[in-house]
Every structure is written in structure tokens, then in C-alpha cells.
Short mmCIF file of C-alpha atoms in Angstrom, two decimals:
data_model
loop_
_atom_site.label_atom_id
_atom_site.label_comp_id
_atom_site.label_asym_id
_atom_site.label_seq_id
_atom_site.Cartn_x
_atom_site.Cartn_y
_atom_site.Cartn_z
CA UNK A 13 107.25 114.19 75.18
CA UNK A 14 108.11 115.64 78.44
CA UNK A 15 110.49 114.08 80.92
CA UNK A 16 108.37 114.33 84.35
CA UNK A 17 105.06 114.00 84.94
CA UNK A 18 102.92 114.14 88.26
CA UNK A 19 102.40 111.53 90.58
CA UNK A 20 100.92 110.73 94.26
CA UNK A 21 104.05 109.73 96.35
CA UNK A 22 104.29 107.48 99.55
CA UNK A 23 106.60 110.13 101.84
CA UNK A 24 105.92 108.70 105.09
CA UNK A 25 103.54 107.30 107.52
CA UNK A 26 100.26 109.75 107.10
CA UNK A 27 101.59 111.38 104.37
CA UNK A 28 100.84 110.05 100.71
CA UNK A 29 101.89 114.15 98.40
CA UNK A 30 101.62 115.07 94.41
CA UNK A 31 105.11 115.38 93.14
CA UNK A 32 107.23 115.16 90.02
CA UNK A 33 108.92 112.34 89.17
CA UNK A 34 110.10 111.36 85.96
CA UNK A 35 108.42 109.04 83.37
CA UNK A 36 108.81 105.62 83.51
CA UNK A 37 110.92 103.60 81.41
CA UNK A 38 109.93 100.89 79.58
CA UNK A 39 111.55 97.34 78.82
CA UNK A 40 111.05 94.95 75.99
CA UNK A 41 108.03 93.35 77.38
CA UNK A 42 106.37 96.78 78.63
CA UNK A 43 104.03 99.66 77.77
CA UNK A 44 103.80 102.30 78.63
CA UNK A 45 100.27 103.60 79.72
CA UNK A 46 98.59 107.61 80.00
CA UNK A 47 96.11 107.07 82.76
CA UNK A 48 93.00 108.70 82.28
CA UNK A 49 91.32 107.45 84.91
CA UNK A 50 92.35 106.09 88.27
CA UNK A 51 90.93 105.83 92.08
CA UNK A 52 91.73 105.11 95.40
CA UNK A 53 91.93 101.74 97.32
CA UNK A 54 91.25 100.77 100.45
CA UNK A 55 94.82 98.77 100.13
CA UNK A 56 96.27 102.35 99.49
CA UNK A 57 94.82 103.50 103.06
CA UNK A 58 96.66 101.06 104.59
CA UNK A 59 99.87 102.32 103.21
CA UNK A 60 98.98 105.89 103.76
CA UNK A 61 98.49 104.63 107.79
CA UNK A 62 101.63 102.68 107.84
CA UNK A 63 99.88 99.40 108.18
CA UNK A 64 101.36 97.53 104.65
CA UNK A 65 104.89 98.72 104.48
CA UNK A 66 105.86 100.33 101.11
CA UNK A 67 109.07 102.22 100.02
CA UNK A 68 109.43 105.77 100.31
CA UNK A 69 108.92 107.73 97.30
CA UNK A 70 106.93 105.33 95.65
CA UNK A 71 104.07 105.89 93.08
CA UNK A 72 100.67 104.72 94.69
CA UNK A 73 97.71 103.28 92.86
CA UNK A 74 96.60 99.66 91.32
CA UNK A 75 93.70 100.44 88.96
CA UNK A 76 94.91 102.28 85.91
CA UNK A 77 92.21 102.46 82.79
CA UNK A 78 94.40 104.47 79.84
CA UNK A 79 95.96 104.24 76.44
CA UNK A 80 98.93 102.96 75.21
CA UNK A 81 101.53 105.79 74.56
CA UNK A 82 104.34 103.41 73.82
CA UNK A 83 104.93 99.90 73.00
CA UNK A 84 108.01 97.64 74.49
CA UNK A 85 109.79 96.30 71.33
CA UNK A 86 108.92 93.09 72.04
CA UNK A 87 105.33 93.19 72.39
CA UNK A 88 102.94 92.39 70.08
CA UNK A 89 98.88 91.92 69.91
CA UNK A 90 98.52 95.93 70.74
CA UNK A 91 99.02 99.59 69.21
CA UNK A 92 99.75 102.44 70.31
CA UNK A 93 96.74 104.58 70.98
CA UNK A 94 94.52 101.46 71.75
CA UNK A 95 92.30 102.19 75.04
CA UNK A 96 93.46 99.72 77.89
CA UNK A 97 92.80 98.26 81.45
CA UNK A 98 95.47 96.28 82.69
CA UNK A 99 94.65 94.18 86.58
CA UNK A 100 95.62 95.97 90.03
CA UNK A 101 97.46 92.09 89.88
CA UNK A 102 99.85 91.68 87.11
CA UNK A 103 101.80 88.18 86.68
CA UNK A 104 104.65 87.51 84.42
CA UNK A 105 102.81 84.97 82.70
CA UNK A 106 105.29 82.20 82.64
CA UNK A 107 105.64 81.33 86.35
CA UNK A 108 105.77 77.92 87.87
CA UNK A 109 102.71 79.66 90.06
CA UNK A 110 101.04 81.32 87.61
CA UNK A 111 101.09 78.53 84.81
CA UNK A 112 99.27 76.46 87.79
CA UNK A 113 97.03 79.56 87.86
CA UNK A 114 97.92 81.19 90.54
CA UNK A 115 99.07 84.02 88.63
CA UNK A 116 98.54 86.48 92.21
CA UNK A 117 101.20 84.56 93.29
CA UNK A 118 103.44 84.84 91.29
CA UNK A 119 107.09 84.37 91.76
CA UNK A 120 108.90 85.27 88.44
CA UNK A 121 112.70 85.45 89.22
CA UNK A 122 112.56 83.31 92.29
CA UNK A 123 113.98 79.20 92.22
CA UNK A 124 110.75 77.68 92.26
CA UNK A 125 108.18 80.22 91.05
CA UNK A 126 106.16 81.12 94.12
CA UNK A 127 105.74 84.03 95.91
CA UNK A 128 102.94 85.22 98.34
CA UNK A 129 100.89 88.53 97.13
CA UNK A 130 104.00 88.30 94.44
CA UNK A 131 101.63 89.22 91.60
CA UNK A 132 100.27 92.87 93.16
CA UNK A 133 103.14 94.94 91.64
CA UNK A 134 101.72 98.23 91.07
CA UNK A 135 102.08 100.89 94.50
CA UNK A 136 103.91 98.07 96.25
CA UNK A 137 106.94 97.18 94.83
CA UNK A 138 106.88 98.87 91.27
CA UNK A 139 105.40 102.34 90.62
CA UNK A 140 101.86 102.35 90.79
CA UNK A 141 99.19 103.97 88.90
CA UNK A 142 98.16 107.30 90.48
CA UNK A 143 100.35 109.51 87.97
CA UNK A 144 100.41 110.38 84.42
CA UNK A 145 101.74 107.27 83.06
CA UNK A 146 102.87 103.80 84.28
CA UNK A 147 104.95 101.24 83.09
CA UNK A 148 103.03 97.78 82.66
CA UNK A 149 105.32 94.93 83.55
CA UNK A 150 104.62 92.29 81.14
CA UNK A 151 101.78 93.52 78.65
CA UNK A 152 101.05 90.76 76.67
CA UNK A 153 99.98 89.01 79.42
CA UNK A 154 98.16 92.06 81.28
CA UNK A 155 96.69 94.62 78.91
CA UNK A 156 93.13 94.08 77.75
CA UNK A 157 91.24 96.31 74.76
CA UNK A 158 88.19 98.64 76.15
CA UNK A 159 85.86 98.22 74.30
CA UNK A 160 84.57 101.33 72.70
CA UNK A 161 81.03 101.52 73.76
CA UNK A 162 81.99 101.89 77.50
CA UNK A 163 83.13 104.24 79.70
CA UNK A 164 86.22 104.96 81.58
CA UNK A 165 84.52 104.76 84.98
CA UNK A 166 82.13 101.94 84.09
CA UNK A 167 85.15 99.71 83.60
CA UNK A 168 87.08 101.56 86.46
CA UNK A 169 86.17 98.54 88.89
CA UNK A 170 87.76 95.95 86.80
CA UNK A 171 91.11 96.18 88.12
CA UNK A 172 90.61 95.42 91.81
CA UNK A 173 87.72 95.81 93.07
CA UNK A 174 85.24 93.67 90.81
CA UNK A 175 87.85 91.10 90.27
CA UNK A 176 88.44 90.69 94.04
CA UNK A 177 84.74 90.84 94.81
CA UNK A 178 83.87 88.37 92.03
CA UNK A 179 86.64 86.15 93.34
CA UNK A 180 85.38 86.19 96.81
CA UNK A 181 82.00 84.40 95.35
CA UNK A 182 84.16 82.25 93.02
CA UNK A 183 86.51 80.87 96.11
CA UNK A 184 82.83 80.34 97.97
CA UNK A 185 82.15 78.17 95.52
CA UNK A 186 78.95 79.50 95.23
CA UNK A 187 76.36 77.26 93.46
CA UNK A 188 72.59 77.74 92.21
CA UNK A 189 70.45 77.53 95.45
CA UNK A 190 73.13 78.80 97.72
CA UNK A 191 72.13 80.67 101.31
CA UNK A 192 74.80 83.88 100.93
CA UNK A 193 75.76 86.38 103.59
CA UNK A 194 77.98 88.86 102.96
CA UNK A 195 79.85 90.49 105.69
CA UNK A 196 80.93 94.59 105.21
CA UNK A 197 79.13 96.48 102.09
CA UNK A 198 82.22 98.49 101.19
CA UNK A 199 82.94 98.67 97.50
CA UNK A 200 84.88 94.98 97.33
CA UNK A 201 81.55 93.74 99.83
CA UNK A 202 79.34 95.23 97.27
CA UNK A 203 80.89 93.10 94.00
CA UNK A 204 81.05 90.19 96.54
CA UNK A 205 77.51 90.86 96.50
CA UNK A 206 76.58 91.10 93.02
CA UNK A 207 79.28 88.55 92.33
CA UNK A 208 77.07 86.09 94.70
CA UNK A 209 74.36 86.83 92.17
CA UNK A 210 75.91 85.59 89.14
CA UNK A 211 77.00 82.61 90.62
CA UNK A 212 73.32 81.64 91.48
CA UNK A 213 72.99 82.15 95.03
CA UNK A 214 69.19 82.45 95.92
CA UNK A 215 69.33 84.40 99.04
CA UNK A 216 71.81 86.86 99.28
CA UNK A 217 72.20 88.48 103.07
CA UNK A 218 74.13 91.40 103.38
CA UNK A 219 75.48 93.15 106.63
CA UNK A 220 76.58 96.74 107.20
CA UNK A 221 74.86 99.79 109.03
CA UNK A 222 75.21 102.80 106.43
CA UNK A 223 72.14 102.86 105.15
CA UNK A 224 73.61 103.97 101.09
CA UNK A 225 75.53 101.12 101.32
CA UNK A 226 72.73 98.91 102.09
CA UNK A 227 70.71 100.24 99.61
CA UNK A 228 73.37 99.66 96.81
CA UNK A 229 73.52 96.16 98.96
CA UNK A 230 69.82 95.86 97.45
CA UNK A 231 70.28 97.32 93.92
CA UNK A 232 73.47 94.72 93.11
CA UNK A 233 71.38 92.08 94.43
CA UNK A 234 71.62 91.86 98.26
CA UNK A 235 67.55 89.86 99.22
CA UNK A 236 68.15 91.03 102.33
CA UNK A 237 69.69 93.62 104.65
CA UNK A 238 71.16 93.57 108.26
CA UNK A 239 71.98 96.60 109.59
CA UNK A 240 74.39 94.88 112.55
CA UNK A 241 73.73 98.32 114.76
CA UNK A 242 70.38 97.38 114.67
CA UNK A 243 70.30 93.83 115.80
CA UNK A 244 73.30 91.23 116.10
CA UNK A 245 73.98 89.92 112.66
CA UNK A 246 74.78 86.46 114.00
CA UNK A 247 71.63 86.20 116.04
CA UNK A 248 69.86 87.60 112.88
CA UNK A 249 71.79 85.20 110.34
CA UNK A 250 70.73 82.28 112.18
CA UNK A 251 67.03 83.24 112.92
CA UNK A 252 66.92 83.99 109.05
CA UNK A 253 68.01 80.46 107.84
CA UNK A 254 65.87 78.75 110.52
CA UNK A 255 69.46 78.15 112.97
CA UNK A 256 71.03 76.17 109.76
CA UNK A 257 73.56 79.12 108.87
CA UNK A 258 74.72 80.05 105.26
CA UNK A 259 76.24 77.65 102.76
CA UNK A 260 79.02 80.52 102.35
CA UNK A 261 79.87 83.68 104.50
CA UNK A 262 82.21 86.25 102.42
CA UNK A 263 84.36 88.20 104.69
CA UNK A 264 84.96 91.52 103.15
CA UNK A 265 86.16 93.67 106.01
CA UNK A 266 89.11 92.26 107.81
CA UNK A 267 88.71 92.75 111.13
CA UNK A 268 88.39 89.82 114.29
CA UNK A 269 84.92 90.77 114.53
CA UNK A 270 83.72 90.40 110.75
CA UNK A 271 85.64 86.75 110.33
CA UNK A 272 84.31 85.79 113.57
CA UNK A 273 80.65 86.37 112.50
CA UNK A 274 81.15 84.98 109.34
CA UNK A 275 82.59 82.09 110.51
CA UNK A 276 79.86 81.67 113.63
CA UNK A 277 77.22 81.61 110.62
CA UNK A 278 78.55 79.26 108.57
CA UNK A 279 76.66 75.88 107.85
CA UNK A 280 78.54 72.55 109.01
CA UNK A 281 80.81 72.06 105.83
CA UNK A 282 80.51 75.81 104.39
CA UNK A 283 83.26 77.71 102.88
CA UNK A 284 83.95 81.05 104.70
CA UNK A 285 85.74 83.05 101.79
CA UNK A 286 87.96 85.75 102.82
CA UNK A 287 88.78 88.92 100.97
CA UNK A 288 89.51 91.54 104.24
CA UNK A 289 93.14 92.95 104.55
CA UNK A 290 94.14 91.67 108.03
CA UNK A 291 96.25 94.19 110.20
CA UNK A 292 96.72 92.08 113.19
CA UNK A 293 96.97 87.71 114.15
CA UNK A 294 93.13 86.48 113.63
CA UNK A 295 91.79 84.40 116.32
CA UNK A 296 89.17 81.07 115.66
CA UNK A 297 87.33 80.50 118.19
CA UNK A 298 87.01 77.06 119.27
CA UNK A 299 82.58 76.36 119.36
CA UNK A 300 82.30 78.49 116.14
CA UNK A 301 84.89 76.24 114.85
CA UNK A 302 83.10 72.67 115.89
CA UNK A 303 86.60 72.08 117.79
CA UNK A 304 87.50 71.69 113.80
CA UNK A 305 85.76 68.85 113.67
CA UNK A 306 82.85 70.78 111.33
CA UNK A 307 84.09 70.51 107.92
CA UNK A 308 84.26 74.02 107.91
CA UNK A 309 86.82 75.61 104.80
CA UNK A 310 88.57 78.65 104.94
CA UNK A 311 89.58 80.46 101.78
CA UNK A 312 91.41 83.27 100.98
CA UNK A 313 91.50 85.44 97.91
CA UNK A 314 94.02 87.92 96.23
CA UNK A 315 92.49 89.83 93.42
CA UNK A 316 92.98 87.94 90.58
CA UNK A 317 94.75 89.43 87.21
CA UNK A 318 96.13 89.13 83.95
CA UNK A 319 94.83 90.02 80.55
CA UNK A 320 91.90 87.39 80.38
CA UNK A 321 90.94 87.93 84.12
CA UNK A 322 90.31 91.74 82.78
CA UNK A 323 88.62 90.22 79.01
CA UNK A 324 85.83 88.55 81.41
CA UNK A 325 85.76 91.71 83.84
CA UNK A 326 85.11 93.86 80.80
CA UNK A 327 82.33 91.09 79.19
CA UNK A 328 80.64 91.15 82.73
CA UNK A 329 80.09 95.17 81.96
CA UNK A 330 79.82 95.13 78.73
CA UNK A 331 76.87 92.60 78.58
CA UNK A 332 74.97 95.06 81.58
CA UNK A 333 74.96 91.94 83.67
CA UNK A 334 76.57 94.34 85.98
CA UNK A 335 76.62 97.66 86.30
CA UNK A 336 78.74 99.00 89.01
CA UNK A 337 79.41 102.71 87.74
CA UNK A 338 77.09 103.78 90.64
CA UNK A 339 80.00 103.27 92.84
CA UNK A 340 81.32 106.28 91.76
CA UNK A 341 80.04 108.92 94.58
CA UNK A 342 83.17 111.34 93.94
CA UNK A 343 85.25 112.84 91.18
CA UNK A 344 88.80 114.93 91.36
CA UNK A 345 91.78 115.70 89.06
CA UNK A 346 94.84 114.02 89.70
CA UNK A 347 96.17 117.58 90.82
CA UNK A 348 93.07 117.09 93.81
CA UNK A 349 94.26 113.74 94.83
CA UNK A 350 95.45 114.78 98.38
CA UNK A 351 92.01 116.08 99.20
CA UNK A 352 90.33 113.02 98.00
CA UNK A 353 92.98 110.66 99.70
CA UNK A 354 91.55 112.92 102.90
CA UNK A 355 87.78 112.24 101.74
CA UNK A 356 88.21 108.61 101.29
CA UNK A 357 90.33 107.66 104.34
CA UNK A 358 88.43 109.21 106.67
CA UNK A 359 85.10 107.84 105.05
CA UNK A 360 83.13 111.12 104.88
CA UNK A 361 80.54 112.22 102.66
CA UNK A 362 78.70 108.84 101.69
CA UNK A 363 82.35 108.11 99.75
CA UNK A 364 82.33 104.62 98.48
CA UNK A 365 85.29 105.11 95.38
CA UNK A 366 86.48 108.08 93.70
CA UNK A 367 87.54 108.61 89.93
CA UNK A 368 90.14 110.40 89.48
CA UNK A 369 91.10 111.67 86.22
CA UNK A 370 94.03 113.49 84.43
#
């Protein structure tokens, strides 16, 4: 086995290059994985732009679909060979936070267990998974079997994307009957989207102004489509449901503007659930907010991980309850990845993700 292998490197602000670095090594509790197939994040184009610090020279990438190439001594339940998807989130497992199951918040190591975005390892404080191989922290509790009828890219949205979507409908507390919007129809917008579905919402609303996006809005289950250059989604929101609002807005952008909306639309005692990345303090403002006397909630969600998050990730495709391998627009070899890193930051080309494979 060689000693190096490729990988995409954080350098500096703007600047995310292919290098060599050597091959992880594993611990007792570890695998390591071959990628075969990988993509790009939206997280990972706030790094590239300096907006989430990271550590020079490290590997980039949460969403790694592979095969085992070597086992930790300690691990057991897996072989080597065995195809694998492990969570862009990966918890230790044994956690004060993540045996309360908050496993994305995991504070392993730390007095008393807790530790905000502690369980999102991979491309932010480990190596991440936009190379050859990566070491799995933990794999017992991370690693989950492919199954063999399916595809590398139909299960490439388990990691982060369809987990953090799904959760954003799960945090709503989405019931059977529930009024929906869904603000930004971005990749984690669009599994908010279909997520919102499987929960049982009844009328699904869905806001952005590329029209491919709104039309995959439609196909994952979006009942109806705002296009907010067209008319102001507010205004529309609220003519829609009669001037009641939604029962739960989903925030999938994270910008002032998006929260704002999603928050103005919101139903006295809704749940505006929160998946955007902020990159600056969020204002509320005070009429949209019922001077807090509206029983409004706010949620947030971090993608959520671990081996049986993936299990029910992988059930959800495998069952064709979901079928989200139309998110795929692009494909590149890892060798490629600075060209696609150029594609899908600057949003060109009807992007939405990109496979890339090795």
C-alpha cells in the first residue's frame, strides 16, 4: 500500500489545492475508508471564503461513501472490503451529550460532555473526506453497510445533506395536516422539502427563483412554488394560507432576509426550524416576533449522525420513498476537484451537488 495519497487541501482564504499528503493512521477504534465517491458542501464554501475558520493544510470534505481498507483492532461488527457510508457528523458514542442524543454535540474528552458543532469532525478539525482515504473516528458507532442494490451516488446524500434536510422537518415537528413553507431550494432546502413530505405535511410551499430548482421543488414534493423575484414571498405566503401563516417555516439559506421571512410567516405558536449557516449576528424583528409574546419557537439543527442516523438514511433510499440521485447535475475525478470547487462556488451551470469520484 502506498504511503501518500491525494487530497483537496485548505491553503488559505480562496484557495482550497489537490496535494499529497500521507495516509491516515488509524487507532484502535478506527477504519480506515477508500472513498469512492465524495462531493462538495456548501459548509466547504464557507471555508474556501474564509467565513468558518479551519486549519491550514487540512483535508476538506464531510460525505465520504467507500469501503473499508482497514479495520482498528478494536472494532468489531465490520470487514474489510464491506461498502460503507459513515455521517458528515460523527460522535464518539459514549458522551454525556450524545448518550442524551445529542450526538452533533458531542463533547468526548471535555469535563462534562458537551460541545457545540463538537460532533462535525471531518474538514474541520480532523481530516476530511475529499482524498483517497480517511480515517473514521469511532466506527462502531459511525459506519453503516450499503446495501448492495444501490448506488454510490444514490446514497451520496446521506451524509449531510438528507440527514440535515430531514432534520430540519423533524425539529419542525411536522405533523399530518401541516401548512409547510420552505425557504431556499438549494440541495439541504430540497430534502427539507421532501423531508416535509414524509412527515405528513399537506401543503408544502417552497420559495426560490431558479426555475430547476423549483421544478425539483415540485418533483420531491413541493404543492406549490414561489418564485420570490416574482412576487414577495411573505405577501404570497400569507395570501396562500388565507393571512393564517404556516404551522412551520424551514429556513434553509442563512441569510437576515430568509429567517426574517420565515419567521414573518409563521402561525402564532409555529416552529421556525433553522438549518442556514449564519455568517453574521441575526436580527428578530420585534412585530414579526408578537413582541415575543406569540408562542413562536425557534429551532436549530446540526446534521445529525452516527451509524443508525445513516441505517434510516439508507432505508429512506432503499425503500424509493426518496429518491434524491437527481441532485446530481455534475461529475469530476478527484484529480478535477479544483475546477468543480470553481463550478460549485460560484453556482454556475444549473450546479446543485457534484460527485466526485476516485
Amino acid at each position: 500500500m502506498p504511503s501518500k495519497m491525494k487530497a483537496a487541501i485548505f491553503v488559505e482564504k480562496g484557495r482550497i489545492v489537490l496535494d499529497d499528503k500521507p495516509i491516515p493512521e488509524i487507532g484502535p477504534a478506527d477504519a480506515l475508508i477508500r472513498i469512492t465517491t465524495t462531493t462538495i458542501c456548501g459548509t466547504d464554501v464557507h471555508i474556501l471564503k474564509g467565513e468558518y475558520p479551519v486549519a491550514k493544510g487540512l483535508t476538506i470534505g464531510h460525505e465520504p461513501v467507500g469501503i473499508i481498507e482497514k479495520l482498528g483492532s478494536s472494532v468489531r461488527g465490520f470487514k474489510e472490503g464491506q461498502r460503507v457510508v459513515a455521517g458528515a457528523i460523527t460522535p464518539s458514542g459514549w458522551s454525556h451529550a450524545c448518550l442524551c442524543g445529542c450526538g452533533s454535540q458531542d463533547g468526548a474528552g471535555t469535563r462534562h460532555g458537551w460541545k457545540a458543532i463538537g460532533g462535525w469532525k471531518f474538514g474541520n478539525t480532523i481530516d476530511g473526506c475529499q482524498a483517497e482515504f480517511v480515517c473514521v473516528p469511532d466506527a462502531m458507532a459511525n459506519l453503516a453497510p450499503i446495501p448492495d442494490e444501490v448506488s454510490d451516488e444514490q446514497v451520496l446524500m446521506c451524509p449531510d445533506i438528507m440527514s440535515t434536510g430531514f432534520a430540519g422537518a423533524e425539529t419542525g415537528g411536522i405533523r399530518i395536516g401541516d401548512v409547510v413553507a420552505v425557504f431556499a431550494q438549494g440541495p439541504i432546502g430540497l430534502c427539507a422539502t421532501a423531508g416535509a413530505k414524509l412527515m405528513g405535511a399537506t401543503t408544502i410551499i417552497a420559495v426560490d427563483t431558479v426555475p430547476a430548482r423549483l421544478a425539483m421543488a415540485k418533483r420531491l414534493g413541493a404543492d406549490i412554488v414561489v418564485d420570490f423575484k416574482q412576487e414577495d414571498p411573505v405577501e404570497a405566503i400569507m395570501r396562500l394560507t388565507d393571512g393564517r401563516g404556516v404551522d412551520v417555516a424551514i429556513e434553509a439559506l442563512g441569510t437576515q432576509a430568509t429567517f426574517e421571512a420565515a419567521l414573518r410567516v409563521l402561525r402564532p405558536g409555529g416552529v421556525l426550524s433553522s438549518l442556514g449557516v449564519y455568517s453574521s449576528d441575526l436580527k428578530i424583528p420585534l412585530d414579526a416576533f408578537a413582541a415575543g409574546l406569540g408562542e413562536k419557537s425557534i429551532r436549530t439543527s446540526l446534521c445529525p449522525g452516527g451509524k443508525e442516523r445513516m441505517r434510516r438514511m439508507l432505508d429512506v433510499v432503499g425503500s424509493g420513498r426518496v429518491d434524491l440521485s437527481g441532485l446530481v447535475t455534475h461529475r469530476f475525478k478527484l484529480d478535477q476537484i479544483e475546477q468543480a470547487y470553481e463550478l460549485f462556488a460560484n453556482q454556475r451551470d444549473g450546479v446543485l451537488k457534484v460527485a466526485i469520484t476516485i
